[in-house]
mmCIF file with all atom_site columns, C-alpha atoms in Angstrom:
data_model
loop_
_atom_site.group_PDB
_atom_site.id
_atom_site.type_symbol
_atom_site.label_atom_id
_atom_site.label_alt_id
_atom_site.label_comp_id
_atom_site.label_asym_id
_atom_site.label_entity_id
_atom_site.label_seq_id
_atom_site.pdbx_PDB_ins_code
_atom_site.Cartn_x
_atom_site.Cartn_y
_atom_site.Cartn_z
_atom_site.occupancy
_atom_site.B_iso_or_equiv
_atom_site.pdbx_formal_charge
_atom_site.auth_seq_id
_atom_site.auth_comp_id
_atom_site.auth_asym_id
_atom_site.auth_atom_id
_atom_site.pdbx_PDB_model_num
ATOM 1   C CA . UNK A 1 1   ? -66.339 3.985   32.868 1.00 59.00 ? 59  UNK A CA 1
ATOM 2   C CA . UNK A 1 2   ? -66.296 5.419   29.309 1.00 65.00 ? 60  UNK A CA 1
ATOM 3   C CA . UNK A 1 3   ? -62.703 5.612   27.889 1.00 74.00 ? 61  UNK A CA 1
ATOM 4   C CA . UNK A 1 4   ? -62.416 8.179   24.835 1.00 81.00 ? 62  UNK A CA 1
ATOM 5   C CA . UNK A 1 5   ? -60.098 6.505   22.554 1.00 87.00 ? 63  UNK A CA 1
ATOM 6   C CA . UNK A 1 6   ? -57.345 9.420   21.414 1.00 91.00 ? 64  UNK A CA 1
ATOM 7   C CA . UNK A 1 7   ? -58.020 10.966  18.022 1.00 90.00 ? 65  UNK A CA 1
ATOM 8   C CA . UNK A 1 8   ? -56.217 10.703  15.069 1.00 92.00 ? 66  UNK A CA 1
ATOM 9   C CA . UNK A 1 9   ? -54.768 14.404  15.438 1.00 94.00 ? 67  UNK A CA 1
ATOM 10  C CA . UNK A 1 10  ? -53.342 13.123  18.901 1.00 94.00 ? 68  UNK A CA 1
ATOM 11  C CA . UNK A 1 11  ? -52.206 9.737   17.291 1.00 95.00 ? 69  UNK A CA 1
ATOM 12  C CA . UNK A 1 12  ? -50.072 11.585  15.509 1.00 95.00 ? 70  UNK A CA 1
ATOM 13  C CA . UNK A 1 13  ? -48.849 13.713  17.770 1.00 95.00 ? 71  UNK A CA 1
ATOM 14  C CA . UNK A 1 14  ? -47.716 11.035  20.174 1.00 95.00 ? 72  UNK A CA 1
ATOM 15  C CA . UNK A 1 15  ? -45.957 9.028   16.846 1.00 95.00 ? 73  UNK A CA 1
ATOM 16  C CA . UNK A 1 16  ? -43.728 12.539  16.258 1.00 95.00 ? 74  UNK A CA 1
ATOM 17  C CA . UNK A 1 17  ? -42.741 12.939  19.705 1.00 95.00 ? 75  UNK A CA 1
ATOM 18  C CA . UNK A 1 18  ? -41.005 9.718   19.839 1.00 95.00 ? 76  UNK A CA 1
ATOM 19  C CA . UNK A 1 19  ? -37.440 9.551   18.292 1.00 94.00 ? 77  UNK A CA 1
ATOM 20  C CA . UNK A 1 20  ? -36.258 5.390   18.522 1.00 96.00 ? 78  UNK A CA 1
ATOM 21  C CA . UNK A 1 21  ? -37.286 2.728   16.703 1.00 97.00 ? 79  UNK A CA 1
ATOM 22  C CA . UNK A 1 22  ? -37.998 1.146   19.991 1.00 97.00 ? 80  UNK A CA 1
ATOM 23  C CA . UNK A 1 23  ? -40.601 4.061   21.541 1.00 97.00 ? 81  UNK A CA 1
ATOM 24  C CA . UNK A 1 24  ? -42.476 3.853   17.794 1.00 97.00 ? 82  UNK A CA 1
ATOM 25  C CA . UNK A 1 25  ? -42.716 -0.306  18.281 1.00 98.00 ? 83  UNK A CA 1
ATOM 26  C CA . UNK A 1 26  ? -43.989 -0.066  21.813 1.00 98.00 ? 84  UNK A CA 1
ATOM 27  C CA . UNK A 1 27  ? -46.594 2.619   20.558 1.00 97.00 ? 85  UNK A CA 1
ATOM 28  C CA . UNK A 1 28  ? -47.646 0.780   17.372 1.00 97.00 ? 86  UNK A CA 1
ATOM 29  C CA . UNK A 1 29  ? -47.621 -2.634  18.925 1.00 97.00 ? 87  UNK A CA 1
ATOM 30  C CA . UNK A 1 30  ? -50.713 -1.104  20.848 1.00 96.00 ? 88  UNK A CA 1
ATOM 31  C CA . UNK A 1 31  ? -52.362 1.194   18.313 1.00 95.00 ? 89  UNK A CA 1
ATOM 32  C CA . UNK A 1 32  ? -51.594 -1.504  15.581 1.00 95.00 ? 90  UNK A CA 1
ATOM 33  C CA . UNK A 1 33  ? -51.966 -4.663  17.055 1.00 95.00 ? 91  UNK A CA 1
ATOM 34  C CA . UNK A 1 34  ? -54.552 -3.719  20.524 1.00 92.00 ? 92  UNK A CA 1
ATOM 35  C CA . UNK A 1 35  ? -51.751 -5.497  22.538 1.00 95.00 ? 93  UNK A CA 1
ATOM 36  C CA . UNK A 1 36  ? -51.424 -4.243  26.289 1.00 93.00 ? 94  UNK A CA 1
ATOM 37  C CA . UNK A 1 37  ? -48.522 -2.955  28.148 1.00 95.00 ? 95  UNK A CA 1
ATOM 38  C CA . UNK A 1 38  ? -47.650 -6.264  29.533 1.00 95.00 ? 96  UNK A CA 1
ATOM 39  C CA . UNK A 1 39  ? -47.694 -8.332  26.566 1.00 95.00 ? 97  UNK A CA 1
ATOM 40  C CA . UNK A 1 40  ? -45.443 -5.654  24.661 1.00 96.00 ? 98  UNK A CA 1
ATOM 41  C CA . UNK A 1 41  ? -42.607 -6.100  27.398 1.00 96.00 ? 99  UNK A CA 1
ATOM 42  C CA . UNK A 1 42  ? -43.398 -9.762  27.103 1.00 94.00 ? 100 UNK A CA 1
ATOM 43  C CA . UNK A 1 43  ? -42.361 -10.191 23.264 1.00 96.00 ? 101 UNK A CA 1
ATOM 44  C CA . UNK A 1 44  ? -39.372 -12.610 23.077 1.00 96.00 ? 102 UNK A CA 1
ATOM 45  C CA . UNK A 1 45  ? -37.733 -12.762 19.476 1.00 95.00 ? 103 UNK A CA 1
ATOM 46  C CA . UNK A 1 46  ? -38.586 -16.127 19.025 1.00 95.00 ? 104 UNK A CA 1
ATOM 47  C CA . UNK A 1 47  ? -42.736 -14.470 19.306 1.00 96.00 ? 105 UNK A CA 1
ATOM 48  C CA . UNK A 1 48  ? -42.071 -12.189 16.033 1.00 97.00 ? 106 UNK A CA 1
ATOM 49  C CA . UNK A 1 49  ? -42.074 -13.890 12.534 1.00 96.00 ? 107 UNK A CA 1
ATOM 50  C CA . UNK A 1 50  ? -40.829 -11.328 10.345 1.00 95.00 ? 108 UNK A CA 1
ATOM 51  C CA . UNK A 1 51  ? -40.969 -13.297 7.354  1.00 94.00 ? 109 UNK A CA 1
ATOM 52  C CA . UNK A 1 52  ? -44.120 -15.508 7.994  1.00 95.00 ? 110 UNK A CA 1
ATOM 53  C CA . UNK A 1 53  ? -45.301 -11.625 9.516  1.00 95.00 ? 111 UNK A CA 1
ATOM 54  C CA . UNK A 1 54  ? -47.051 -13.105 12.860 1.00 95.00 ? 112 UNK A CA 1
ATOM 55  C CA . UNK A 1 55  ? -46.517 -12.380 15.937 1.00 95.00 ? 113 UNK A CA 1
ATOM 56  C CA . UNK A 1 56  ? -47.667 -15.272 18.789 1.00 95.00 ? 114 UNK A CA 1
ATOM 57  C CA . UNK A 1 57  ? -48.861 -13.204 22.289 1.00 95.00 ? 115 UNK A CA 1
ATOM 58  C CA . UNK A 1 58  ? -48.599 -14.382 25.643 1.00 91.00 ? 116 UNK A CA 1
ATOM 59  C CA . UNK A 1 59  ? -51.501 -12.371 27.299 1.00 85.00 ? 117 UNK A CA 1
ATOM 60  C CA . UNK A 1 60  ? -53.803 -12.676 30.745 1.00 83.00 ? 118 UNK A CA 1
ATOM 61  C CA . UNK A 1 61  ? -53.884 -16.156 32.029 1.00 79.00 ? 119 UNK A CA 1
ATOM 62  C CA . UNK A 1 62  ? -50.982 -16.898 29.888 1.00 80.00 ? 120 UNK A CA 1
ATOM 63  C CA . UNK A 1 63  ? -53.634 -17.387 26.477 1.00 87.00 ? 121 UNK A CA 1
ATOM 64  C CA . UNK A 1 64  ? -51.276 -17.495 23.914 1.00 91.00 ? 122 UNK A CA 1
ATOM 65  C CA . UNK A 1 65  ? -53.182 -15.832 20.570 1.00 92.00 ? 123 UNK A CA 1
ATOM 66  C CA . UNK A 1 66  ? -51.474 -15.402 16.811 1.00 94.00 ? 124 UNK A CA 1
ATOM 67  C CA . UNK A 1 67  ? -51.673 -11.921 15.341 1.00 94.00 ? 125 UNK A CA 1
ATOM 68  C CA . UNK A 1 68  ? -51.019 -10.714 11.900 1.00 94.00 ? 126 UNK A CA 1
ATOM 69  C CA . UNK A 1 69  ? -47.564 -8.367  12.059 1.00 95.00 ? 127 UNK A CA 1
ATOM 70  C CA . UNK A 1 70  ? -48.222 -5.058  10.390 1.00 95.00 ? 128 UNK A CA 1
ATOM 71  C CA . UNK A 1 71  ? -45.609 -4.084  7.377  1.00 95.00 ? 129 UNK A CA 1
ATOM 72  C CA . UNK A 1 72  ? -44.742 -1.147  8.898  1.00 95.00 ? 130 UNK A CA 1
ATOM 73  C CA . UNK A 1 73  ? -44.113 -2.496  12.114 1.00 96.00 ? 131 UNK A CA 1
ATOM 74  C CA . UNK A 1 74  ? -41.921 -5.608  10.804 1.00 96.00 ? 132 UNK A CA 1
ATOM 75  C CA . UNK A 1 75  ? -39.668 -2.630  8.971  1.00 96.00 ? 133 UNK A CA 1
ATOM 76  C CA . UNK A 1 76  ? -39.391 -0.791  12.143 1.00 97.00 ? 134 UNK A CA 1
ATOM 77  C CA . UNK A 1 77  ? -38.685 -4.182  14.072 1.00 97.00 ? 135 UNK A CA 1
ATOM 78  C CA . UNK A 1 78  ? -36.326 -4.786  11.416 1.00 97.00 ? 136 UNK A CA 1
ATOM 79  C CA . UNK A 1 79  ? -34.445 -1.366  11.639 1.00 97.00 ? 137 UNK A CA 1
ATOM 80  C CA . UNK A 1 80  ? -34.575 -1.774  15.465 1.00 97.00 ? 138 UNK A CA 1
ATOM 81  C CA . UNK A 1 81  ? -32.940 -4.710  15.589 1.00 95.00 ? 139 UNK A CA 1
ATOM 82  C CA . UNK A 1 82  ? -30.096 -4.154  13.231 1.00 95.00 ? 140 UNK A CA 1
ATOM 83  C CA . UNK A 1 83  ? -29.418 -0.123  14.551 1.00 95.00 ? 141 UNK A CA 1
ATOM 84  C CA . UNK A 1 84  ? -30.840 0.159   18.042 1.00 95.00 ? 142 UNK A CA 1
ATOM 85  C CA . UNK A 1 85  ? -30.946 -2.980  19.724 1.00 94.00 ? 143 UNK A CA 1
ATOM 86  C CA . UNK A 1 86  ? -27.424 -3.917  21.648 1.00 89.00 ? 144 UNK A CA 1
ATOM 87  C CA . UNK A 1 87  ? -25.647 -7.037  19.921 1.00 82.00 ? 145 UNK A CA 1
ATOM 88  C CA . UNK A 1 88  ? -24.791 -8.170  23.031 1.00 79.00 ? 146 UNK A CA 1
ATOM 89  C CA . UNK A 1 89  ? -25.514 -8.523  26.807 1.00 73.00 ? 147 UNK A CA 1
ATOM 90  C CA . UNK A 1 90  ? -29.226 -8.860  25.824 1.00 82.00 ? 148 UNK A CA 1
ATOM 91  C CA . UNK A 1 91  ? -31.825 -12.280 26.306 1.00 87.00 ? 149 UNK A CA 1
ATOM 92  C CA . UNK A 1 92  ? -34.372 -13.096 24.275 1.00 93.00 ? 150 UNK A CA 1
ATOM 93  C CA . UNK A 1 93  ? -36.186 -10.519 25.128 1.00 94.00 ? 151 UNK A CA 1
ATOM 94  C CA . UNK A 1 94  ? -37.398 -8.341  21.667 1.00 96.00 ? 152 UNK A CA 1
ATOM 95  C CA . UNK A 1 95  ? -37.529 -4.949  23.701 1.00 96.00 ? 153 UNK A CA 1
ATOM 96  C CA . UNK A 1 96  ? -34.995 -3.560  25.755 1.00 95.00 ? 154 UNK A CA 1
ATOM 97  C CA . UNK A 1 97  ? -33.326 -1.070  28.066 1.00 93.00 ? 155 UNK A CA 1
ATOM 98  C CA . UNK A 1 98  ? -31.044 1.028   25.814 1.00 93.00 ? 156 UNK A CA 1
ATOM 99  C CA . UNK A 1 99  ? -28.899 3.180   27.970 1.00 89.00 ? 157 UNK A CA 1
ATOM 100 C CA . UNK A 1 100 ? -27.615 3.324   31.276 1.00 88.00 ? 158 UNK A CA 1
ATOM 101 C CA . UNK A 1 101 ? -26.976 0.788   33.827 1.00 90.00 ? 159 UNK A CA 1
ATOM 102 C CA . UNK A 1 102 ? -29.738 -1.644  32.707 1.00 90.00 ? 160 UNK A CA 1
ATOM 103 C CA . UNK A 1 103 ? -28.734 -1.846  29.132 1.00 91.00 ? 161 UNK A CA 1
ATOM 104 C CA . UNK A 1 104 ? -29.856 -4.890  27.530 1.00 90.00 ? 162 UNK A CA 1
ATOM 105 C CA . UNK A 1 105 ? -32.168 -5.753  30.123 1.00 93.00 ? 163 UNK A CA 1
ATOM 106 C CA . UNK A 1 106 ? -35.824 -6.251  29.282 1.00 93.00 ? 164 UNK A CA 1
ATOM 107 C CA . UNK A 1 107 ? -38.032 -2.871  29.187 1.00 94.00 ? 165 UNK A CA 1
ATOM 108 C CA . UNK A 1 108 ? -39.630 -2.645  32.383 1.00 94.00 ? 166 UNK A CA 1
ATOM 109 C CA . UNK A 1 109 ? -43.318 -1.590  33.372 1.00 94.00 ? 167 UNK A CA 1
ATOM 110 C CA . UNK A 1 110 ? -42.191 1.981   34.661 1.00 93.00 ? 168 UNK A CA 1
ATOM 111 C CA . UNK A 1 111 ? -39.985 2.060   30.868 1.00 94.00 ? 169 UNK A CA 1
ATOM 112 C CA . UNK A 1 112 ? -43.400 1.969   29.352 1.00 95.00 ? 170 UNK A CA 1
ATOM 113 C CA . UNK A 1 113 ? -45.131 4.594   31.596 1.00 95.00 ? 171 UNK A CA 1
ATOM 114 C CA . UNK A 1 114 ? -42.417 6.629   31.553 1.00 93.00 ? 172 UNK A CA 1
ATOM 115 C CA . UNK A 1 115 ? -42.437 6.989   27.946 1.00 94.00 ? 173 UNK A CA 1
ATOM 116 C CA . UNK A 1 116 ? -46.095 8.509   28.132 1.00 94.00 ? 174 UNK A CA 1
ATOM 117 C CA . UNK A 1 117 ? -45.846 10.376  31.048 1.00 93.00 ? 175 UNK A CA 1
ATOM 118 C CA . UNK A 1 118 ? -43.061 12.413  29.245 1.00 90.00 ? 176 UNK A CA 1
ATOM 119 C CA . UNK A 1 119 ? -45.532 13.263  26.321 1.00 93.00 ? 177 UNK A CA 1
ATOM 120 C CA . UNK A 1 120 ? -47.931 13.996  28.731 1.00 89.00 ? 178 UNK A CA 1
ATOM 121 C CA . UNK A 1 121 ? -46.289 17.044  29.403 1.00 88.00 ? 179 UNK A CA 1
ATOM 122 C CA . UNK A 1 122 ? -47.877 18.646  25.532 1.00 89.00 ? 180 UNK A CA 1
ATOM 123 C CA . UNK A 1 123 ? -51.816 19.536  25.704 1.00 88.00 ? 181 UNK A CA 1
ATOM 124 C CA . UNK A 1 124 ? -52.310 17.380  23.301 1.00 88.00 ? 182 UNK A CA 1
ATOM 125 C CA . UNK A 1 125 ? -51.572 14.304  24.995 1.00 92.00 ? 183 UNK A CA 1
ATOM 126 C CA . UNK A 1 126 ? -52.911 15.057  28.452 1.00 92.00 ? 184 UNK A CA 1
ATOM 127 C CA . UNK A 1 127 ? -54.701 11.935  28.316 1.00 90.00 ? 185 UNK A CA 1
ATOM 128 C CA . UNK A 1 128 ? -52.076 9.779   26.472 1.00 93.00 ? 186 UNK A CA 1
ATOM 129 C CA . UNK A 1 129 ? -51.484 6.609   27.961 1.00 92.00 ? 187 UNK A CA 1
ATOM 130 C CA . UNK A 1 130 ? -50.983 2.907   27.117 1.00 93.00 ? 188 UNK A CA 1
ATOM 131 C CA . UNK A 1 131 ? -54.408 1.582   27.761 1.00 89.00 ? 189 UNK A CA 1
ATOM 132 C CA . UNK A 1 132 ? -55.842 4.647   26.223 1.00 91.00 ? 190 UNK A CA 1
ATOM 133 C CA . UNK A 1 133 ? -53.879 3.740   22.999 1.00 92.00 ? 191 UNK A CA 1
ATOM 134 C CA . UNK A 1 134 ? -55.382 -0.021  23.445 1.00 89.00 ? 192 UNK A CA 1
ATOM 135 C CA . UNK A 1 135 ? -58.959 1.673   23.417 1.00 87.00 ? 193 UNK A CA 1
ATOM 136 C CA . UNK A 1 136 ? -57.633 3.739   19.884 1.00 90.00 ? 194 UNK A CA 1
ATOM 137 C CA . UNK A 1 137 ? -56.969 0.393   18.877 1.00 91.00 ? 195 UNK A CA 1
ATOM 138 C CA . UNK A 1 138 ? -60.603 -1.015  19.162 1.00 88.00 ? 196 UNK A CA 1
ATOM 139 C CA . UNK A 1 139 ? -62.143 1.751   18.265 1.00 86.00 ? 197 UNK A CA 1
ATOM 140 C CA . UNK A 1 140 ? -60.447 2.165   15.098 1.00 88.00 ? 198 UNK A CA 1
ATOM 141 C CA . UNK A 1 141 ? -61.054 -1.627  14.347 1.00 88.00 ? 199 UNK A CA 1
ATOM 142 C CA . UNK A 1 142 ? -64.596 -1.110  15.126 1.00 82.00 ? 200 UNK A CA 1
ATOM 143 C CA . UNK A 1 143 ? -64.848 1.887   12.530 1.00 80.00 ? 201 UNK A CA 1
ATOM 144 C CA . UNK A 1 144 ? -63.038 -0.032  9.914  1.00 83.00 ? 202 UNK A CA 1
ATOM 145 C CA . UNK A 1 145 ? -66.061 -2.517  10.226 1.00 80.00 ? 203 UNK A CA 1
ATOM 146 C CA . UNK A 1 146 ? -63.798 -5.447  12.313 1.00 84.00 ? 204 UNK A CA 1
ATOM 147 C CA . UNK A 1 147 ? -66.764 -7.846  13.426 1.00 86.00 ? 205 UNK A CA 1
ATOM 148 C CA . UNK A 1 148 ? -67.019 -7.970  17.180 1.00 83.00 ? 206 UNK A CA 1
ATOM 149 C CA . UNK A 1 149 ? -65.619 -12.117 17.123 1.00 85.00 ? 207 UNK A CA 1
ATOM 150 C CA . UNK A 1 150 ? -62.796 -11.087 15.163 1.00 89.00 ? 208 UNK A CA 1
ATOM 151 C CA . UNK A 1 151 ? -61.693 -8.153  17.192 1.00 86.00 ? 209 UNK A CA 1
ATOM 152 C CA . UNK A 1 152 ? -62.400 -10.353 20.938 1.00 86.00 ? 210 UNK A CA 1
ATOM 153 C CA . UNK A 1 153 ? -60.034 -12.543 19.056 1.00 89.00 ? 211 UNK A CA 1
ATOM 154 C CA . UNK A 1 154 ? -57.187 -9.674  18.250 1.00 90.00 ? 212 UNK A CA 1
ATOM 155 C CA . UNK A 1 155 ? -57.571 -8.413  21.960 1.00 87.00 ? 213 UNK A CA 1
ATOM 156 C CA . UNK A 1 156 ? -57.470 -11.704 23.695 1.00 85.00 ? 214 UNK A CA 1
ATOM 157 C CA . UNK A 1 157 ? -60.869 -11.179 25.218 1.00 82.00 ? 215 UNK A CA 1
ATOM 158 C CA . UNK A 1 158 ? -62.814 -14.872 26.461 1.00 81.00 ? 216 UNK A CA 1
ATOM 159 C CA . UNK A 1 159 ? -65.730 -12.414 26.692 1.00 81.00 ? 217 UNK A CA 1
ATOM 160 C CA . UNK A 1 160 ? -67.316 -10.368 24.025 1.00 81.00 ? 218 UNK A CA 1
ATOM 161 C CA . UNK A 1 161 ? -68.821 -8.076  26.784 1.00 79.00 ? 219 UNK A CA 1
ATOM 162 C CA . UNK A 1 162 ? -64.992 -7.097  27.555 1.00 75.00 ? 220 UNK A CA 1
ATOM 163 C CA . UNK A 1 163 ? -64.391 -6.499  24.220 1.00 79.00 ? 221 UNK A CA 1
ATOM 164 C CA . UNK A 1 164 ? -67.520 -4.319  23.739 1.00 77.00 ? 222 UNK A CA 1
ATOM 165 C CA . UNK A 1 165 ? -66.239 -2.101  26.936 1.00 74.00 ? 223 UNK A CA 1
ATOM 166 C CA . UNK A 1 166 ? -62.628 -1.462  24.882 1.00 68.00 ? 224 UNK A CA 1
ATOM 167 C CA . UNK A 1 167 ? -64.757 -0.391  21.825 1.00 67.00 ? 225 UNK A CA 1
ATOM 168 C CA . UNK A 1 168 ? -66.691 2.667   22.810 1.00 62.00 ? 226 UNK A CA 1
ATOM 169 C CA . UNK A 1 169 ? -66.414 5.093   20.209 1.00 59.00 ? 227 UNK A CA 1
ATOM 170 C CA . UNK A 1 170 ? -66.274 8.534   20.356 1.00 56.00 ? 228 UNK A CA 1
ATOM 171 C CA . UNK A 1 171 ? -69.042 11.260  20.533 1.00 60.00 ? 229 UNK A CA 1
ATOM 172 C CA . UNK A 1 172 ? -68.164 12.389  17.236 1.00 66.00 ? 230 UNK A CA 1
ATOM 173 C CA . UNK A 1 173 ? -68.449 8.940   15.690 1.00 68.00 ? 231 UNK A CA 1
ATOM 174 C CA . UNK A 1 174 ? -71.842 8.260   17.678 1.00 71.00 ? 232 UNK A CA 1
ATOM 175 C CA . UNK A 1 175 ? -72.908 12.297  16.262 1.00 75.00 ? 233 UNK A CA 1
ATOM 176 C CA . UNK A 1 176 ? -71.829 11.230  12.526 1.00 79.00 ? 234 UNK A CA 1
ATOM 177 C CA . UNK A 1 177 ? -73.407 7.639   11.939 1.00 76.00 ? 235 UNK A CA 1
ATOM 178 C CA . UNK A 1 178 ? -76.466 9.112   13.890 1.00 83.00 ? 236 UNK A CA 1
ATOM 179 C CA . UNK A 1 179 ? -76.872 11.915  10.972 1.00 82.00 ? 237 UNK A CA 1
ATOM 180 C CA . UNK A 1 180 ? -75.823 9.369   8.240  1.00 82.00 ? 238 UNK A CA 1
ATOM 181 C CA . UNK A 1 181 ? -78.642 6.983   9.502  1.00 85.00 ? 239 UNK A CA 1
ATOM 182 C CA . UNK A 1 182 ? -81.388 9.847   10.050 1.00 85.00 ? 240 UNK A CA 1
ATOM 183 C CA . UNK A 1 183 ? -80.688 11.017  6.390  1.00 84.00 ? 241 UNK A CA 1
ATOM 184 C CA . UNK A 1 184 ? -81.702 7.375   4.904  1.00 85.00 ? 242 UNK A CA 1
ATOM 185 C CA . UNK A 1 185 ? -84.525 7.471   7.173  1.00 84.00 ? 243 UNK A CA 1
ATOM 186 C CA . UNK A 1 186 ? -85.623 10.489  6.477  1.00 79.00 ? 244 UNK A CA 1
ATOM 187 C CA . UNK A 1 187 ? -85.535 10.467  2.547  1.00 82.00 ? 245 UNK A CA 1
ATOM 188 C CA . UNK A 1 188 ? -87.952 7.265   3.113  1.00 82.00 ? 246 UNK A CA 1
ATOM 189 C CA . UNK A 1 189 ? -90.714 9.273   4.631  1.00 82.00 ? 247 UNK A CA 1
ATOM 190 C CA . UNK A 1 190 ? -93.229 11.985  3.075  1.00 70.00 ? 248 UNK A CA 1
ATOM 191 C CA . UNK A 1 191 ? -91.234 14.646  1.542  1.00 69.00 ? 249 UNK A CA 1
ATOM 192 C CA . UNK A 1 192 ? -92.854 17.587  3.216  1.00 67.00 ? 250 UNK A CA 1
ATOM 193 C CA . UNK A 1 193 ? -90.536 16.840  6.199  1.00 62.00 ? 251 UNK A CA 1
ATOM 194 C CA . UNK A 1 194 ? -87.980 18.248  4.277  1.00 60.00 ? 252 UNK A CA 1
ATOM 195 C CA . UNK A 1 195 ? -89.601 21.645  3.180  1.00 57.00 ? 253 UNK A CA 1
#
């Protein structure tokens, strides 16, 4: 099943709607870094090197895999964790509950969905959700020009046929490369094709 990654007018849409340091982390740790929903809840402290910038991911079949950490995401971490975060009543766990009863209690699974299904409410994030934003994330590697070893590696793939599946671009970007490759091809050939 074809997933169309979100576009970058819908990217940003979702990155404006959110307000805490701790919504723009969860979102960024999967448009940034391709991580999935699980593995975001799963960050302990001890998992993010803000000065070495790494972060070490505990994903499917508990592979653990090392992942640069994005500048922008180690100052929002940063911010987070000195404004947002509760100093006390919280674990080792990086992301947490911030209100309410569960305060300081690691973000749950529902946490996560909630957070999109309450931008799903605007048009332009009908679709938005956090394995959609997973897809943005290999897509946009892919059209950066990310080899296909080197982004299996990011997503914490043992197969490269798994990785292909998260990398299906867009229409628009099959339309445009299509039209950029037909116009070398074309200016090799007899020039009365183009008269």
């Amino acid at each position: 099943k074809l997933i169309e990654p979100l576009t970058q007018d819908q990217v940003n849409v979702l990155l404006r709607s959110v307000h805490r340091y701790r919504d723009l982390i969860v979102l960024l740790l999967m448009l940034f870094c391709g991580l999935r929903s699980m593995e975001v809840r799963g960050l302990k402290l001890d998992n993010v090197s803000l000065t070495e910038r790494h972060l070490r991911v505990h994903g499917k079949g508990n592979k653990e895999r090392m992942l640069p950490l994005p500048e922008t995401l180690a100052v929002l971490i940063e911010k987070y964790l000195r404004m947002e975060r509760p100093a006390q009543g919280c674990g080792d766990e990086l992301l947490v509950v911030l209100q309410g009863a569960n305060r300081g209690r690691r973000l749950t699974a529902s946490g996560v969905r909630s957070l999109f299904r309450q931008r799903r409410h605007s048009p332009d994030l009908k679709n938005a959700n956090a394995h959609r934003l997973r897809h943005t994330f290999g897509a946009s590697m892919a059209r950066s020009g990310v080899k296909l070893p080197v982004l299996q590696r990011l997503m914490g793939h043992s197969d490269p046929l798994v990785t292909l599946q998260y990398i299906q671009l867009s229409m628009v970007d099959v339309v445009d490369e299509y039209h950029a490759a037909i116009r070398m091809i074309e200016s090799r050939y007899d020039q009365n094709l183009r008269s």
